[in-house]
PDB file of C-alpha atoms and ligand atoms in Angstrom:
ATOM      1  CA  MET A   1      48.408  11.386   4.204  1.00  0.00           C
ATOM      2  CA  VAL A   2      46.776   8.954   6.623  1.00  0.00           C
ATOM      3  CA  SER A   3      44.083   6.970   4.557  1.00  0.00           C
ATOM      4  CA  SER A   4      40.276   7.108   5.972  1.00  0.00           C
ATOM      5  CA  VAL A   5      39.384   4.202   3.994  1.00  0.00           C
ATOM      6  CA  ALA A   6      37.547   1.645   7.010  1.00  0.00           C
ATOM      7  CA  PRO A   7      38.164  -2.196   6.795  1.00  0.00           C
ATOM      8  CA  PRO A   8      35.510  -3.890   4.489  1.00  0.00           C
ATOM      9  CA  GLY A   9      32.430  -4.018   6.864  1.00  0.00           C
ATOM     10  CA  ALA A  10      33.787  -2.072   9.347  1.00  0.00           C
ATOM     11  CA  GLY A  11      31.383   1.598  10.141  1.00  0.00           C
ATOM     12  CA  VAL A  12      29.374   1.012   6.761  1.00  0.00           C
ATOM     13  CA  ALA A  13      26.544   2.497   8.429  1.00  0.00           C
ATOM     14  CA  LEU A  14      23.089   0.814   7.303  1.00  0.00           C
ATOM     15  CA  GLU A  15      21.929   3.157   5.266  1.00  0.00           C
ATOM     16  CA  GLU A  16      24.518   2.564   2.615  1.00  0.00           C
ATOM     17  CA  ASN A  17      22.887  -1.042   1.854  1.00  0.00           C
ATOM     18  CA  PRO A  18      20.069  -0.858  -0.679  1.00  0.00           C
ATOM     19  CA  VAL A  19      16.967  -1.027  -0.043  1.00  0.00           C
ATOM     20  CA  ALA A  20      16.222  -3.392  -2.358  1.00  0.00           C
ATOM     21  CA  THR A  21      18.536  -6.122   0.267  1.00  0.00           C
ATOM     22  CA  LEU A  22      17.003  -5.231   3.359  1.00  0.00           C
ATOM     23  CA  ASP A  23      14.708  -7.307   5.578  1.00  0.00           C
ATOM     24  CA  TRP A  24      11.829  -6.590   7.302  1.00  0.00           C
ATOM     25  CA  ALA A  25      13.291  -5.121  10.947  1.00  0.00           C
ATOM     26  CA  ALA A  26      15.945  -2.840   8.529  1.00  0.00           C
ATOM     27  CA  LEU A  27      13.888  -2.007   6.012  1.00  0.00           C
ATOM     28  CA  GLN A  28      10.802  -0.593   9.110  1.00  0.00           C
ATOM     29  CA  GLN A  29      13.978   0.537  11.129  1.00  0.00           C
ATOM     30  CA  ARG A  30      15.492   2.565   7.550  1.00  0.00           C
ATOM     31  CA  VAL A  31      11.603   4.335   7.450  1.00  0.00           C
ATOM     32  CA  GLU A  32      11.387   4.983  10.579  1.00  0.00           C
ATOM     33  CA  ASN A  33      15.002   7.012   9.950  1.00  0.00           C
ATOM     34  CA  CYS A  34      13.992   8.141   6.804  1.00  0.00           C
ATOM     35  CA  THR A  35      14.394  11.589   5.927  1.00  0.00           C
ATOM     36  CA  ARG A  36      15.000  11.220   1.819  1.00  0.00           C
ATOM     37  CA  CYS A  37      11.939  14.101   1.567  1.00  0.00           C
ATOM     38  CA  PRO A  38      10.641  16.926   3.043  1.00  0.00           C
ATOM     39  CA  LEU A  39       7.873  15.353   4.484  1.00  0.00           C
ATOM     40  CA  HIS A  40      10.427  13.832   7.861  1.00  0.00           C
ATOM     41  CA  GLU A  41      10.048  17.465   8.939  1.00  0.00           C
ATOM     42  CA  THR A  42       6.186  17.418   9.888  1.00  0.00           C
ATOM     43  CA  ARG A  43       5.289  13.580  10.351  1.00  0.00           C
ATOM     44  CA  THR A  44       4.696  12.503  14.070  1.00  0.00           C
ATOM     45  CA  ARG A  45       5.525   9.060  13.338  1.00  0.00           C
ATOM     46  CA  THR A  46       5.691   7.527   9.899  1.00  0.00           C
ATOM     47  CA  VAL A  47       3.738   4.932   9.184  1.00  0.00           C
ATOM     48  CA  PHE A  48       5.603   1.525   7.642  1.00  0.00           C
ATOM     49  CA  GLY A  49       2.348  -1.046   7.255  1.00  0.00           C
ATOM     50  CA  THR A  50       0.602  -3.439   9.196  1.00  0.00           C
ATOM     51  CA  GLY A  51      -0.716  -6.673   9.098  1.00  0.00           C
ATOM     52  CA  ASN A  52       0.490 -10.811   7.666  1.00  0.00           C
ATOM     53  CA  ARG A  53       3.639 -10.071   5.973  1.00  0.00           C
ATOM     54  CA  ASN A  54       2.983 -13.375   4.225  1.00  0.00           C
ATOM     55  CA  ALA A  55      -0.570 -12.272   3.260  1.00  0.00           C
ATOM     56  CA  ASP A  56      -2.013 -13.152  -0.390  1.00  0.00           C
ATOM     57  CA  TRP A  57      -4.101 -10.051  -0.245  1.00  0.00           C
ATOM     58  CA  LEU A  58      -2.274  -6.449  -0.407  1.00  0.00           C
ATOM     59  CA  ILE A  59      -3.694  -3.309   0.151  1.00  0.00           C
ATOM     60  CA  ILE A  60      -2.415   0.097  -0.703  1.00  0.00           C
ATOM     61  CA  GLY A  61      -3.797   3.188   0.414  1.00  0.00           C
ATOM     62  CA  GLU A  62      -2.621   7.049   0.052  1.00  0.00           C
ATOM     63  CA  ALA A  63      -0.555   8.238   2.435  1.00  0.00           C
ATOM     64  CA  PRO A  64      -0.822   8.556   6.212  1.00  0.00           C
ATOM     65  CA  GLY A  65      -3.559  10.768   7.164  1.00  0.00           C
ATOM     66  CA  ARG A  66      -4.039  12.377  10.982  1.00  0.00           C
ATOM     67  CA  ASP A  67      -5.242   9.537  13.070  1.00  0.00           C
ATOM     68  CA  GLU A  68      -2.570   7.536  10.953  1.00  0.00           C
ATOM     69  CA  ASP A  69       0.191  10.609  11.725  1.00  0.00           C
ATOM     70  CA  ARG A  70      -0.445  10.045  15.187  1.00  0.00           C
ATOM     71  CA  GLU A  71      -1.215   6.399  15.874  1.00  0.00           C
ATOM     72  CA  GLY A  72       1.724   5.091  13.197  1.00  0.00           C
ATOM     73  CA  GLU A  73      -0.830   2.579  11.998  1.00  0.00           C
ATOM     74  CA  PRO A  74      -2.421   2.921   8.429  1.00  0.00           C
ATOM     75  CA  PHE A  75      -6.150   3.226   7.435  1.00  0.00           C
ATOM     76  CA  VAL A  76      -7.495   3.902  11.189  1.00  0.00           C
ATOM     77  CA  GLY A  77     -10.108   6.210  12.110  1.00  0.00           C
ATOM     78  CA  ARG A  78     -13.479   6.029  10.169  1.00  0.00           C
ATOM     79  CA  ALA A  79     -12.045   5.505   7.207  1.00  0.00           C
ATOM     80  CA  GLY A  80     -10.350   2.809   8.719  1.00  0.00           C
ATOM     81  CA  LYS A  81     -12.836   1.162  10.274  1.00  0.00           C
ATOM     82  CA  LEU A  82     -15.190   1.057   7.103  1.00  0.00           C
ATOM     83  CA  LEU A  83     -12.090  -0.509   5.442  1.00  0.00           C
ATOM     84  CA  THR A  84     -12.275  -3.375   7.913  1.00  0.00           C
ATOM     85  CA  GLU A  85     -15.909  -3.538   7.403  1.00  0.00           C
ATOM     86  CA  ILE A  86     -14.984  -3.872   3.479  1.00  0.00           C
ATOM     87  CA  LEU A  87     -12.802  -6.193   4.202  1.00  0.00           C
ATOM     88  CA  PHE A  88     -14.820  -8.561   6.255  1.00  0.00           C
ATOM     89  CA  ALA A  89     -17.224  -8.832   3.505  1.00  0.00           C
ATOM     90  CA  ALA A  90     -14.765 -10.331   1.703  1.00  0.00           C
ATOM     91  CA  GLY A  91     -13.990 -12.691   4.279  1.00  0.00           C
ATOM     92  CA  TYR A  92     -11.039 -11.244   5.711  1.00  0.00           C
ATOM     93  CA  GLN A  93     -10.230  -9.660   9.024  1.00  0.00           C
ATOM     94  CA  ARG A  94      -8.015  -6.738   9.009  1.00  0.00           C
ATOM     95  CA  GLU A  95      -4.917  -9.105  10.400  1.00  0.00           C
ATOM     96  CA  ASP A  96      -4.829 -11.428   7.427  1.00  0.00           C
ATOM     97  CA  VAL A  97      -3.955  -8.916   4.828  1.00  0.00           C
ATOM     98  CA  TYR A  98      -1.387  -6.474   4.491  1.00  0.00           C
ATOM     99  CA  ILE A  99      -1.763  -3.138   4.485  1.00  0.00           C
ATOM    100  CA  ALA A 100       0.716   0.070   3.383  1.00  0.00           C
ATOM    101  CA  ASN A 101       0.322   3.091   1.394  1.00  0.00           C
ATOM    102  CA  ILE A 102       2.274   5.453  -1.061  1.00  0.00           C
ATOM    103  CA  LEU A 103       3.447   6.926   1.213  1.00  0.00           C
ATOM    104  CA  LYS A 104       5.000   6.249   4.320  1.00  0.00           C
ATOM    105  CA  CYS A 105       4.758  10.319   5.661  1.00  0.00           C
ATOM    106  CA  ARG A 106       1.820  12.377   6.293  1.00  0.00           C
ATOM    107  CA  PRO A 107       1.669  15.559   4.038  1.00  0.00           C
ATOM    108  CA  PRO A 108       0.328  18.598   5.510  1.00  0.00           C
ATOM    109  CA  ASN A 109      -3.127  18.950   5.482  1.00  0.00           C
ATOM    110  CA  ASN A 110      -4.016  15.522   3.705  1.00  0.00           C
ATOM    111  CA  ARG A 111      -2.806  17.088   0.271  1.00  0.00           C
ATOM    112  CA  ASP A 112      -2.119  15.184  -2.222  1.00  0.00           C
ATOM    113  CA  PRO A 113       1.531  13.447  -2.276  1.00  0.00           C
ATOM    114  CA  SER A 114       3.734  15.253  -4.783  1.00  0.00           C
ATOM    115  CA  PRO A 115       5.373  13.073  -7.878  1.00  0.00           C
ATOM    116  CA  GLU A 116       8.869  14.059  -5.826  1.00  0.00           C
ATOM    117  CA  GLU A 117       7.941  12.129  -2.894  1.00  0.00           C
ATOM    118  CA  VAL A 118       6.016   9.521  -4.467  1.00  0.00           C
ATOM    119  CA  ALA A 119       9.615   8.867  -6.300  1.00  0.00           C
ATOM    120  CA  CYS A 120      11.499   9.437  -2.851  1.00  0.00           C
ATOM    121  CA  CYS A 121       9.448   7.059  -1.110  1.00  0.00           C
ATOM    122  CA  HIS A 122       8.735   4.622  -3.946  1.00  0.00           C
ATOM    123  CA  ALA A 123      11.705   1.729  -2.722  1.00  0.00           C
ATOM    124  CA  TYR A 124      10.166   1.179   0.278  1.00  0.00           C
ATOM    125  CA  LEU A 125       7.011  -0.094  -0.830  1.00  0.00           C
ATOM    126  CA  GLU A 126       8.377  -1.859  -3.493  1.00  0.00           C
ATOM    127  CA  ARG A 127      10.368  -3.706  -1.398  1.00  0.00           C
ATOM    128  CA  GLN A 128       7.447  -4.270   1.152  1.00  0.00           C
ATOM    129  CA  ILE A 129       5.717  -5.936  -1.921  1.00  0.00           C
ATOM    130  CA  GLU A 130       8.912  -8.106  -3.042  1.00  0.00           C
ATOM    131  CA  LEU A 131       8.722  -8.971   0.516  1.00  0.00           C
ATOM    132  CA  ILE A 132       5.388 -10.455   0.652  1.00  0.00           C
ATOM    133  CA  GLN A 133       5.141 -12.091  -2.890  1.00  0.00           C
ATOM    134  CA  PRO A 134       1.250 -11.089  -2.895  1.00  0.00           C
ATOM    135  CA  ALA A 135      -1.293 -12.683  -5.354  1.00  0.00           C
ATOM    136  CA  LEU A 136      -3.110  -9.587  -4.945  1.00  0.00           C
ATOM    137  CA  ILE A 137      -2.905  -6.338  -5.262  1.00  0.00           C
ATOM    138  CA  LEU A 138      -6.098  -4.078  -4.111  1.00  0.00           C
ATOM    139  CA  ALA A 139      -5.261  -0.486  -4.682  1.00  0.00           C
ATOM    140  CA  VAL A 140      -7.620   1.587  -2.471  1.00  0.00           C
ATOM    141  CA  GLY A 141      -8.012   5.095  -4.438  1.00  0.00           C
ATOM    142  CA  ARG A 142      -7.148   7.842  -6.917  1.00  0.00           C
ATOM    143  CA  ILE A 143      -3.768   8.434  -5.243  1.00  0.00           C
ATOM    144  CA  ALA A 144      -2.829   4.771  -5.456  1.00  0.00           C
ATOM    145  CA  ALA A 145      -4.133   3.804  -8.424  1.00  0.00           C
ATOM    146  CA  HIS A 146      -2.866   6.759 -10.617  1.00  0.00           C
ATOM    147  CA  ASN A 147       0.432   5.784  -8.938  1.00  0.00           C
ATOM    148  CA  LEU A 148       0.791   2.149  -9.109  1.00  0.00           C
ATOM    149  CA  LEU A 149      -0.305   2.236 -12.720  1.00  0.00           C
ATOM    150  CA  HIS A 150       1.084   5.447 -13.913  1.00  0.00           C
ATOM    151  CA  SER A 151      -2.393   6.359 -15.035  1.00  0.00           C
ATOM    152  CA  ASP A 152      -4.706  10.048 -14.146  1.00  0.00           C
ATOM    153  CA  LEU A 153      -7.547   7.998 -15.306  1.00  0.00           C
ATOM    154  CA  GLN A 154     -10.251   8.708 -12.670  1.00  0.00           C
ATOM    155  CA  VAL A 155     -10.578   5.500 -10.547  1.00  0.00           C
ATOM    156  CA  GLY A 156     -14.496   5.145 -12.263  1.00  0.00           C
ATOM    157  CA  ARG A 157     -12.461   4.205 -15.107  1.00  0.00           C
ATOM    158  CA  LEU A 158      -9.892   1.890 -13.640  1.00  0.00           C
ATOM    159  CA  ARG A 159     -12.493  -0.286 -11.775  1.00  0.00           C
ATOM    160  CA  GLY A 160     -13.687  -3.209 -13.179  1.00  0.00           C
ATOM    161  CA  ARG A 161     -11.613  -4.778 -14.740  1.00  0.00           C
ATOM    162  CA  VAL A 162      -8.005  -6.864 -13.278  1.00  0.00           C
ATOM    163  CA  HIS A 163      -4.343  -5.045 -14.056  1.00  0.00           C
ATOM    164  CA  ARG A 164      -1.091  -6.273 -13.979  1.00  0.00           C
ATOM    165  CA  TYR A 165       1.472  -4.882 -11.379  1.00  0.00           C
ATOM    166  CA  GLY A 166       5.201  -4.640 -11.800  1.00  0.00           C
ATOM    167  CA  GLN A 167       7.396  -7.729 -12.652  1.00  0.00           C
ATOM    168  CA  ARG A 168       5.668 -10.126 -11.539  1.00  0.00           C
ATOM    169  CA  GLN A 169       2.628  -9.726 -12.873  1.00  0.00           C
ATOM    170  CA  ILE A 170       0.626  -9.061 -10.083  1.00  0.00           C
ATOM    171  CA  PRO A 171      -3.025  -9.045 -10.456  1.00  0.00           C
ATOM    172  CA  LEU A 172      -4.406  -5.612  -9.376  1.00  0.00           C
ATOM    173  CA  ILE A 173      -7.761  -4.891  -8.772  1.00  0.00           C
ATOM    174  CA  VAL A 174      -8.822  -0.684  -8.470  1.00  0.00           C
ATOM    175  CA  THR A 175     -11.466   0.393  -5.928  1.00  0.00           C
ATOM    176  CA  TYR A 176     -12.822   3.487  -4.140  1.00  0.00           C
ATOM    177  CA  HIS A 177     -11.119   4.607  -0.994  1.00  0.00           C
ATOM    178  CA  PRO A 178     -13.133   4.437   2.008  1.00  0.00           C
ATOM    179  CA  ALA A 179     -13.062   7.794   3.038  1.00  0.00           C
ATOM    180  CA  TYR A 180     -14.781   8.869  -0.373  1.00  0.00           C
ATOM    181  CA  LEU A 181     -17.239   6.245   0.674  1.00  0.00           C
ATOM    182  CA  LEU A 182     -18.357   8.045   3.405  1.00  0.00           C
ATOM    183  CA  ARG A 183     -18.915  11.197   1.700  1.00  0.00           C
ATOM    184  CA  SER A 184     -20.474   9.170  -1.375  1.00  0.00           C
ATOM    185  CA  PRO A 185     -22.256   5.987   0.550  1.00  0.00           C
ATOM    186  CA  LEU A 186     -24.214   5.110  -2.624  1.00  0.00           C
ATOM    187  CA  GLU A 187     -20.958   4.156  -4.138  1.00  0.00           C
ATOM    188  CA  LYS A 188     -20.367   0.945  -1.853  1.00  0.00           C
ATOM    189  CA  ARG A 189     -22.156  -1.166  -3.882  1.00  0.00           C
ATOM    190  CA  LYS A 190     -19.419  -0.981  -6.435  1.00  0.00           C
ATOM    191  CA  VAL A 191     -16.782  -1.437  -4.126  1.00  0.00           C
ATOM    192  CA  TRP A 192     -18.841  -4.746  -3.229  1.00  0.00           C
ATOM    193  CA  ASP A 193     -18.441  -5.403  -6.936  1.00  0.00           C
ATOM    194  CA  ASP A 194     -14.527  -4.876  -7.295  1.00  0.00           C
ATOM    195  CA  LEU A 195     -14.394  -7.283  -4.035  1.00  0.00           C
ATOM    196  CA  GLN A 196     -16.317  -9.879  -6.052  1.00  0.00           C
ATOM    197  CA  LEU A 197     -13.642  -9.074  -9.014  1.00  0.00           C
ATOM    198  CA  ALA A 198     -10.364  -9.113  -6.617  1.00  0.00           C
ATOM    199  CA  GLN A 199     -12.392 -13.123  -5.129  1.00  0.00           C
ATOM    200  CA  GLU A 200     -13.306 -13.535  -8.426  1.00  0.00           C
ATOM    201  CA  THR A 201      -9.452 -13.093  -9.481  1.00  0.00           C
ATOM    202  CA  TYR A 202      -7.901 -14.410  -6.218  1.00  0.00           C
ATOM    203  CA  ARG A 203      -9.793 -17.663  -6.409  1.00  0.00           C
ATOM    204  CA  LYS A 204      -8.255 -17.946 -10.462  1.00  0.00           C
ATOM    205  CA  TYR A 205      -4.997 -17.512  -8.808  1.00  0.00           C
ATOM    206  CA  LEU A 206      -5.484 -20.718  -6.304  1.00  0.00           C
ATOM    207  CA  ALA A 207      -6.947 -22.500  -9.042  1.00  0.00           C
ATOM    208  CA  GLY A 208      -3.809 -21.886 -10.947  1.00  0.00           C
ATOM    209  CA  ILE A 209      -1.668 -23.383  -8.252  1.00  0.00           C
ATOM    210  CA  THR A 210      -3.473 -26.700  -8.065  1.00  0.00           C
ATOM    211  CA  ASP A 211      -3.376 -27.061 -11.443  1.00  0.00           C
ATOM    212  CA  ASN A 212       0.044 -26.508 -11.917  1.00  0.00           C
ATOM    213  CA  ASN A 213       0.784 -29.324  -9.131  1.00  0.00           C
TER     214      ASN A 213
HETATM  215  S1  SF4 B 301       7.572  10.220   2.859  1.00  0.00           S
HETATM  216 FE1  SF4 B 301       8.750   8.332   2.360  1.00  0.00          FE
HETATM  217  S2  SF4 B 301      10.519   9.086   1.626  1.00  0.00           S
HETATM  218 FE2  SF4 B 301       9.516  10.878   2.528  1.00  0.00          FE
HETATM  219  S3  SF4 B 301       9.989  10.890   4.642  1.00  0.00           S
HETATM  220 FE3  SF4 B 301       8.200   9.768   4.818  1.00  0.00          FE
HETATM  221  S4  SF4 B 301       9.424   7.804   4.869  1.00  0.00           S
HETATM  222 FE4  SF4 B 301      10.863   8.870   4.025  1.00  0.00          FE
END
């Protein structure tokens, strides 16, 4: 019987490389071709993430909505415009930070991501975090906060303090999702407070770098 084993390196599909070993280009391609969860059947485009891949600030939202699914970019439309304004108020252009979502594909009718979908997609976000090595993560909205912190507390109870994420203990701040702010504009004041906490946390990070030099 003839063996069908390929010689080392020959014919090995890219799919066989663990996500945790991929560089940016391979990771993006893996996401574009991903069929790991049923959302691939209904998406128009994957939404990989955008911005500065060397950013100190990483913004993580929920999942693509209708506009994002059409354009392939996170946080576009009215909520995206508001996020851009919020970042500007904190002294950042959108291009200064990196913006990603918990999920790379749109759940139909903008329903909440299922735990199974989040589990399927998590390796991609984890790899992005590893490649960026941010100084600070801003978790925007309930879905991002719950999945990153493994908590089911309300955003109102998770915001206002510094959490830590992952092995590197990256400081993580929770705030409201801009889509929520569009419905509840009176909460904008709290987002401003959250940004100030983020800036203070980031300043301490920079001071720590300086102290250690
Ligand atoms: S949501 Fe994530 S895991 Fe599901 S198909 Fe899209 S990229 Fe793949």
